[in-house]
mmCIF file of C-alpha atoms in Angstrom:
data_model
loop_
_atom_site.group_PDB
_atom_site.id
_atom_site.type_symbol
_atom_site.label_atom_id
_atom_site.label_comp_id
_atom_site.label_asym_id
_atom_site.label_seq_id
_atom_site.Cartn_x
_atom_site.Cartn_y
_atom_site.Cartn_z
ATOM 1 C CA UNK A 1 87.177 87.730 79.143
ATOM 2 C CA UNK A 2 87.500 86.620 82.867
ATOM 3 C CA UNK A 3 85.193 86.438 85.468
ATOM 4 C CA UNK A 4 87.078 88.846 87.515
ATOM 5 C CA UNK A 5 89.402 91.502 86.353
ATOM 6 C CA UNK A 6 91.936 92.525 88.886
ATOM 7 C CA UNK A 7 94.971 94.787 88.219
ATOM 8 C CA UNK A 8 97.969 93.079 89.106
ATOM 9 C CA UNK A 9 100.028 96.449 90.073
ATOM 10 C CA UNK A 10 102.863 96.785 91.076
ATOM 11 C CA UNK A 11 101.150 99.721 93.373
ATOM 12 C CA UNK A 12 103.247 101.569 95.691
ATOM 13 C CA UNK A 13 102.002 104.547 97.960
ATOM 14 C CA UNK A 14 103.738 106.203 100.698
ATOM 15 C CA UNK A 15 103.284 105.684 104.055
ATOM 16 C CA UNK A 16 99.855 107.167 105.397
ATOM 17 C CA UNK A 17 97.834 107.554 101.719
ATOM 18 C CA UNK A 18 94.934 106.401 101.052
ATOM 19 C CA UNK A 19 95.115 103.199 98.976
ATOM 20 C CA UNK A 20 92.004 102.243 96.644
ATOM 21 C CA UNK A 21 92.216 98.763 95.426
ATOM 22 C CA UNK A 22 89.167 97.855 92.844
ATOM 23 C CA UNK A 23 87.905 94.700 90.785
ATOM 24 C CA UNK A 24 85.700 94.406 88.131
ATOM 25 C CA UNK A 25 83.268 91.012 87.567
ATOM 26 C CA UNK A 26 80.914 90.260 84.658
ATOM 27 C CA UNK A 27 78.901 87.539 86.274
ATOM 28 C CA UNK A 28 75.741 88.999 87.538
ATOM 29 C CA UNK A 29 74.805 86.453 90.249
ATOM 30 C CA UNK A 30 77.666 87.102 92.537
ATOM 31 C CA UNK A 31 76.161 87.768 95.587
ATOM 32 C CA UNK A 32 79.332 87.631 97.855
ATOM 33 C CA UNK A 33 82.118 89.909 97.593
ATOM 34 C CA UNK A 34 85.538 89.012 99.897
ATOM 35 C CA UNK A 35 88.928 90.542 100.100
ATOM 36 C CA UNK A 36 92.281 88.534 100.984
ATOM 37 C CA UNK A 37 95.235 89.891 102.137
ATOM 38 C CA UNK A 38 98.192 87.671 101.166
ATOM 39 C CA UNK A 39 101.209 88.351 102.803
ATOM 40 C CA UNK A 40 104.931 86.953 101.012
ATOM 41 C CA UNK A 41 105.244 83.009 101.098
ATOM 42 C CA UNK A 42 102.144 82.811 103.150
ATOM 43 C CA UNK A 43 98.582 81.502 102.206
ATOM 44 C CA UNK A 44 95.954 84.074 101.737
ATOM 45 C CA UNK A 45 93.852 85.462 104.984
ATOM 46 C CA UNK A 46 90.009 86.764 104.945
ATOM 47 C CA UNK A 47 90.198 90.724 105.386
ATOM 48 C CA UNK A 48 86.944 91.450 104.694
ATOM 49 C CA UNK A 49 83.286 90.248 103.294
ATOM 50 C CA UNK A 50 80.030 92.002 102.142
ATOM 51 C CA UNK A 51 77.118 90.830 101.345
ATOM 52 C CA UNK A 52 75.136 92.232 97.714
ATOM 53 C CA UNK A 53 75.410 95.626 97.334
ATOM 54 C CA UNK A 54 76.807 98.472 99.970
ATOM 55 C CA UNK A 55 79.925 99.405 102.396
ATOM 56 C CA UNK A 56 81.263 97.569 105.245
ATOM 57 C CA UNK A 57 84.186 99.332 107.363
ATOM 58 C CA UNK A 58 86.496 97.564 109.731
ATOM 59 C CA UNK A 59 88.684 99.773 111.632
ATOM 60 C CA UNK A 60 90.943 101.399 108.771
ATOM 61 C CA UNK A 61 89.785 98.974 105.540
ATOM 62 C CA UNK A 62 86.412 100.302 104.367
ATOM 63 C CA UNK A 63 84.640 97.743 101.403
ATOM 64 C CA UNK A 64 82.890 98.788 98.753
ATOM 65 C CA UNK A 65 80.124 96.759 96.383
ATOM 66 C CA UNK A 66 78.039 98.716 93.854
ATOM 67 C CA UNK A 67 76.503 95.900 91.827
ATOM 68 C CA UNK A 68 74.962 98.145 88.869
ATOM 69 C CA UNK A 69 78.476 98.595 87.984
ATOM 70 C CA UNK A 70 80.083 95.147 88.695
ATOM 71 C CA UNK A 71 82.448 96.816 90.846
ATOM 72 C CA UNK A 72 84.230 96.410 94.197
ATOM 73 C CA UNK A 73 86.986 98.353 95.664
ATOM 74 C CA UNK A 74 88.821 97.903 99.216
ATOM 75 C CA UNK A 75 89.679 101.320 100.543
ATOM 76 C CA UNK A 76 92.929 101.321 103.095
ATOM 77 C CA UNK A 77 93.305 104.624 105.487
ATOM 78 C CA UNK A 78 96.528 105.607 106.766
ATOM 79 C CA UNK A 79 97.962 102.981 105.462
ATOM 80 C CA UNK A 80 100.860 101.387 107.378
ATOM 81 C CA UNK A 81 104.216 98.958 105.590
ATOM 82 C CA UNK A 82 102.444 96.317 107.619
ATOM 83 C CA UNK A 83 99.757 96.642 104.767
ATOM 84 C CA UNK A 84 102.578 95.552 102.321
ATOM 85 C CA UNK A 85 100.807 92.279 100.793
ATOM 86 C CA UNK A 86 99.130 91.220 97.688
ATOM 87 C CA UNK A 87 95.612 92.328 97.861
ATOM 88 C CA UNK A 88 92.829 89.394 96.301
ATOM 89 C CA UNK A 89 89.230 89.676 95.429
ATOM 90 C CA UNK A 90 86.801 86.896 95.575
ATOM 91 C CA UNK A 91 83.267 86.158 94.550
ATOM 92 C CA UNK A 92 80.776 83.779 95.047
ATOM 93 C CA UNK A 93 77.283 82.906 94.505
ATOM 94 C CA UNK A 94 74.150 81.424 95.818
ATOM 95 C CA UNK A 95 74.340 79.586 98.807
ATOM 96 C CA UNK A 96 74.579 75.544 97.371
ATOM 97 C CA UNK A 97 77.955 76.890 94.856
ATOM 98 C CA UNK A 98 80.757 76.321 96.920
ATOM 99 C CA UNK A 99 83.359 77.659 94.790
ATOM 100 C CA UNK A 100 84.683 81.305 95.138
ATOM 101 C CA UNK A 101 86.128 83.566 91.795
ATOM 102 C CA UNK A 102 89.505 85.112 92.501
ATOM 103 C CA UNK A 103 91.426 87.928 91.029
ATOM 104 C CA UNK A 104 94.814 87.585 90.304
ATOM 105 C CA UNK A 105 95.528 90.098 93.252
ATOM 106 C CA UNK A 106 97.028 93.005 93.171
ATOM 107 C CA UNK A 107 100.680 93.689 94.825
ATOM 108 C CA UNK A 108 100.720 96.989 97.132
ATOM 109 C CA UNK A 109 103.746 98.181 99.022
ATOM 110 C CA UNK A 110 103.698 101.209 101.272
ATOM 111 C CA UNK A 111 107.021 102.843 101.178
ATOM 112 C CA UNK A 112 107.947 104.353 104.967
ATOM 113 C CA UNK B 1 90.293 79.536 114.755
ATOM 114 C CA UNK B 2 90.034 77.171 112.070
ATOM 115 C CA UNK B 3 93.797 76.128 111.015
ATOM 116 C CA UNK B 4 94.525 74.302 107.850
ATOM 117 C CA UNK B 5 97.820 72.752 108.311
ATOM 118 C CA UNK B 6 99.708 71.871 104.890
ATOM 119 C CA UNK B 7 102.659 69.406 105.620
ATOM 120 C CA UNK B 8 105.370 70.928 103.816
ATOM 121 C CA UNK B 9 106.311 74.670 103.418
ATOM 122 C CA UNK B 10 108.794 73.767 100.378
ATOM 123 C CA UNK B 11 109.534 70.437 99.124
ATOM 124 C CA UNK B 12 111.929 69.491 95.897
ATOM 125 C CA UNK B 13 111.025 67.019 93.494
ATOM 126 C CA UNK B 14 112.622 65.353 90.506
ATOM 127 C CA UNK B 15 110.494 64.751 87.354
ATOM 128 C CA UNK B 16 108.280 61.907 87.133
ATOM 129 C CA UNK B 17 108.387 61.183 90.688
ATOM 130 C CA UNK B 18 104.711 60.586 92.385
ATOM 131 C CA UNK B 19 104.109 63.676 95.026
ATOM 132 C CA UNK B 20 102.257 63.787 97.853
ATOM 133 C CA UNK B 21 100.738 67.006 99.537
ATOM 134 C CA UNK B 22 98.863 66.745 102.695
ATOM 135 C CA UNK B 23 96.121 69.064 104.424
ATOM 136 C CA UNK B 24 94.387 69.204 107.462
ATOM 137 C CA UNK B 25 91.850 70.777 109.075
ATOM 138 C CA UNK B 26 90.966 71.159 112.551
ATOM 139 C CA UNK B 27 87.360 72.155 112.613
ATOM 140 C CA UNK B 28 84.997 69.807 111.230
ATOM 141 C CA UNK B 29 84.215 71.453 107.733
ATOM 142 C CA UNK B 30 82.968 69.742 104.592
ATOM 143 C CA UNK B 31 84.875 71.400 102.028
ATOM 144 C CA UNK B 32 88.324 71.316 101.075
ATOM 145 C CA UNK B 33 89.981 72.620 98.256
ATOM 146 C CA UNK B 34 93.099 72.361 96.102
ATOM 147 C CA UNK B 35 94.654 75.800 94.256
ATOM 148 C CA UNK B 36 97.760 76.318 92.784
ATOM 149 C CA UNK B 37 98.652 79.935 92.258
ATOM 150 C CA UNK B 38 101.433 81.484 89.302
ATOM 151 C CA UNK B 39 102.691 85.315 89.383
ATOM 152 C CA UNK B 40 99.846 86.824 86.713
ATOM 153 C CA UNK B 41 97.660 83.317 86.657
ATOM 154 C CA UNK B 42 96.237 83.972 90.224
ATOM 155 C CA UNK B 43 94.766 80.891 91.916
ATOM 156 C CA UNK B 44 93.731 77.980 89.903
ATOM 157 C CA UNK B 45 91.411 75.384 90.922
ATOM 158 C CA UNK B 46 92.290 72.040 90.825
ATOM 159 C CA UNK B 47 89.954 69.720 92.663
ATOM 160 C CA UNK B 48 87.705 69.982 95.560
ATOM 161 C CA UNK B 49 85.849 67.982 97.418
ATOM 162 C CA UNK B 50 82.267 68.435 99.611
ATOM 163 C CA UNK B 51 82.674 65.579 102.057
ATOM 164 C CA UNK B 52 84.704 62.161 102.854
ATOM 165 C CA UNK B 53 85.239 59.888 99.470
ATOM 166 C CA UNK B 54 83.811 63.172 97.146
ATOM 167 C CA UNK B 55 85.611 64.968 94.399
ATOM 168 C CA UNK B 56 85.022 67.398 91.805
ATOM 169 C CA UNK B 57 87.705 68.373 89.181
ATOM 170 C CA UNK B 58 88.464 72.221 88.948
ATOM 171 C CA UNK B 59 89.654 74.533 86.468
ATOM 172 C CA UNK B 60 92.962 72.554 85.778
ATOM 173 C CA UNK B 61 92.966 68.529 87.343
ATOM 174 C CA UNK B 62 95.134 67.535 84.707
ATOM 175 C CA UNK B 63 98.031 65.335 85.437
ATOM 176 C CA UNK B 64 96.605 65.541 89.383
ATOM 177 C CA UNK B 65 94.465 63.627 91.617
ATOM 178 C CA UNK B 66 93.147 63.788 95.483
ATOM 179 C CA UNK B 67 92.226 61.401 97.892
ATOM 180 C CA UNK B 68 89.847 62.446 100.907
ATOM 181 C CA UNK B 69 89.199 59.334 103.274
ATOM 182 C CA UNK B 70 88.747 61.104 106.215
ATOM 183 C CA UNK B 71 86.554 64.171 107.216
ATOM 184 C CA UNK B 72 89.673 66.579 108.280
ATOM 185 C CA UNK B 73 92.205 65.535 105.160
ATOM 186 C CA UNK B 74 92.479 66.085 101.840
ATOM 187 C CA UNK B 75 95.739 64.933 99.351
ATOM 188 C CA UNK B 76 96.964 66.156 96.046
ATOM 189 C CA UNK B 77 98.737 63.684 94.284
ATOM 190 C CA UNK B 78 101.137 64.300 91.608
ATOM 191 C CA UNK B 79 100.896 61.542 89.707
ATOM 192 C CA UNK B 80 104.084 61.860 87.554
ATOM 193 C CA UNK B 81 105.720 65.640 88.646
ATOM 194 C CA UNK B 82 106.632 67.243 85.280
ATOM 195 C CA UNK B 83 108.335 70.760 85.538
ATOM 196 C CA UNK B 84 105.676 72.949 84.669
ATOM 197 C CA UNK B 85 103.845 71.590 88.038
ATOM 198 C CA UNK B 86 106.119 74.011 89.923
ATOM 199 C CA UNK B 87 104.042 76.272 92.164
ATOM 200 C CA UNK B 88 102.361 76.970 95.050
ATOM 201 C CA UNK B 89 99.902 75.084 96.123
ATOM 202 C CA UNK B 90 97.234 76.143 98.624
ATOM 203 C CA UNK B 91 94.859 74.041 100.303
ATOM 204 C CA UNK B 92 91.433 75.808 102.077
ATOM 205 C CA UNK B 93 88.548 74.494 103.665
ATOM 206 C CA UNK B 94 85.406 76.408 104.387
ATOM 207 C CA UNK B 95 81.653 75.202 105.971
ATOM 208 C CA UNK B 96 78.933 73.342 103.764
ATOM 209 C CA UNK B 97 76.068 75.828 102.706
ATOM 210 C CA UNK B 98 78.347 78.893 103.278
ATOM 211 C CA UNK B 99 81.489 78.296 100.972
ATOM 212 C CA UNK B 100 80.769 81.378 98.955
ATOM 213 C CA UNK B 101 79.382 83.404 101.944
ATOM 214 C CA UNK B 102 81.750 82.396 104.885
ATOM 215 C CA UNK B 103 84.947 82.672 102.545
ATOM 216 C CA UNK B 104 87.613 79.834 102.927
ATOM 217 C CA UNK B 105 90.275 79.459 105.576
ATOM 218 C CA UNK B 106 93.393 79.219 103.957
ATOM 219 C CA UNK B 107 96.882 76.903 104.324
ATOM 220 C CA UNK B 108 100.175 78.245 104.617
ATOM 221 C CA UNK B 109 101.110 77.083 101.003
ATOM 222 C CA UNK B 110 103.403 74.334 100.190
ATOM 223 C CA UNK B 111 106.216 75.776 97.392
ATOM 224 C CA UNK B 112 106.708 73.135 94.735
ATOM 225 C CA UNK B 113 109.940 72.664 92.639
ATOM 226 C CA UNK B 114 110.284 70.115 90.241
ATOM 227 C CA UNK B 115 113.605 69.693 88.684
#
């Protein structure tokens, strides 16, 4: 079983939906939670990162931790073709462990 | 903002040549890292590296090696390109201390094909 379970998709939505992307980990001392956005032939960006357990929002991309559960999910509002990308989530753990646990990402394309 | 700055966007290669991918980072951070990522493998690690002369393998260092001799740059060398070494390759860098926590800064990619 990996780390990090991540549906790959294909997801499509139209234009304006609400898109819930989600991950699932099995390693209880992940204390640090990150989305990527990845857009075609270009290196993953940092879209958003939460700390333990709760909700961050930023504008339309609201992140979601519930630790009991081992489960994260990025919420998108009104989402936009720009949001066409391949969504990734990351993990990490204590301070000192450098090394982050992807998902294999999962593709989303809003259709106009 | 922090750039990492991968030399090539797409190179070509011919089997069992030695390959050379280059990173740089502009803003003074310890760590550097080497992924490759496949459609339905995700990223793979393959070596990283907390400061100048330091490496750790990854998840998959087989048939690669890295050099860091300098703060800001860190190489992957493909020490004899074989065909299944076609990918993308992504190099990152993020702060000492705050890896996890800060989240990496990302390269453009470089897109690998041997032949």
């Amino acid at each position: 079983q990996k780390e990090v379970e991540q549906d790959p998709g294909p997801l499509s939505v139209p234009e304006g939906a609400i898109v819930s992307l989600n991950c699932t980990y099995s390693n209880s001392a992940f204390q640090y939670f990150m989305w990527y956005r990845q857009y075609s032939r270009k290196g993953p960006e940092l879209l958003m990162y939460t700390y333990s357990s709760g909700n961050k929002e930023d504008g339309r991309f609201t992140a979601q931790v519930d630790k009991s559960s081992k489960y994260i999910s990025l919420f998108i509002r009104d989402s936009q073709p720009s949001d066409s990308a391949t969504y990734l989530c990351a993990m990490g753990s204590d301070f000192g462990n450098e090394k982050l646990t992807f998902g294999t990402g999962t593709r989303l394309t809003i259709i106009p | 903002d922090v750039k990492v700055t991968q030399s090539s966007r797409y190179l070509v290669k011919r089997t069992g040549e030695k390959v050379f991918l280059e990173c740089v980072q502009d803003m003074d951070h310890e760590n550097m890292f080497w992924y490759r990522q496949d459609p339905g493998l995700g990223l793979r690690l393959i070596y990283f590296s907390y400061d100048v002369k330091m490496k750790e393998k990854g998840d998959i260092p087989e048939g690669y090696s890295v050099s860091r001799e300098k703060k800001e740059r860190f190489s992957l060398i493909l020490e004899s390109a074989s065909t299944n070494q076609t990918s993308m390759y992504l190099c990152a860098s993020s702060l000492y201390g705050q890896g996890a926590g800060g989240g990496y800064t990302f390269g453009s990619g470089t897109r690998l094909t041997v032949v």
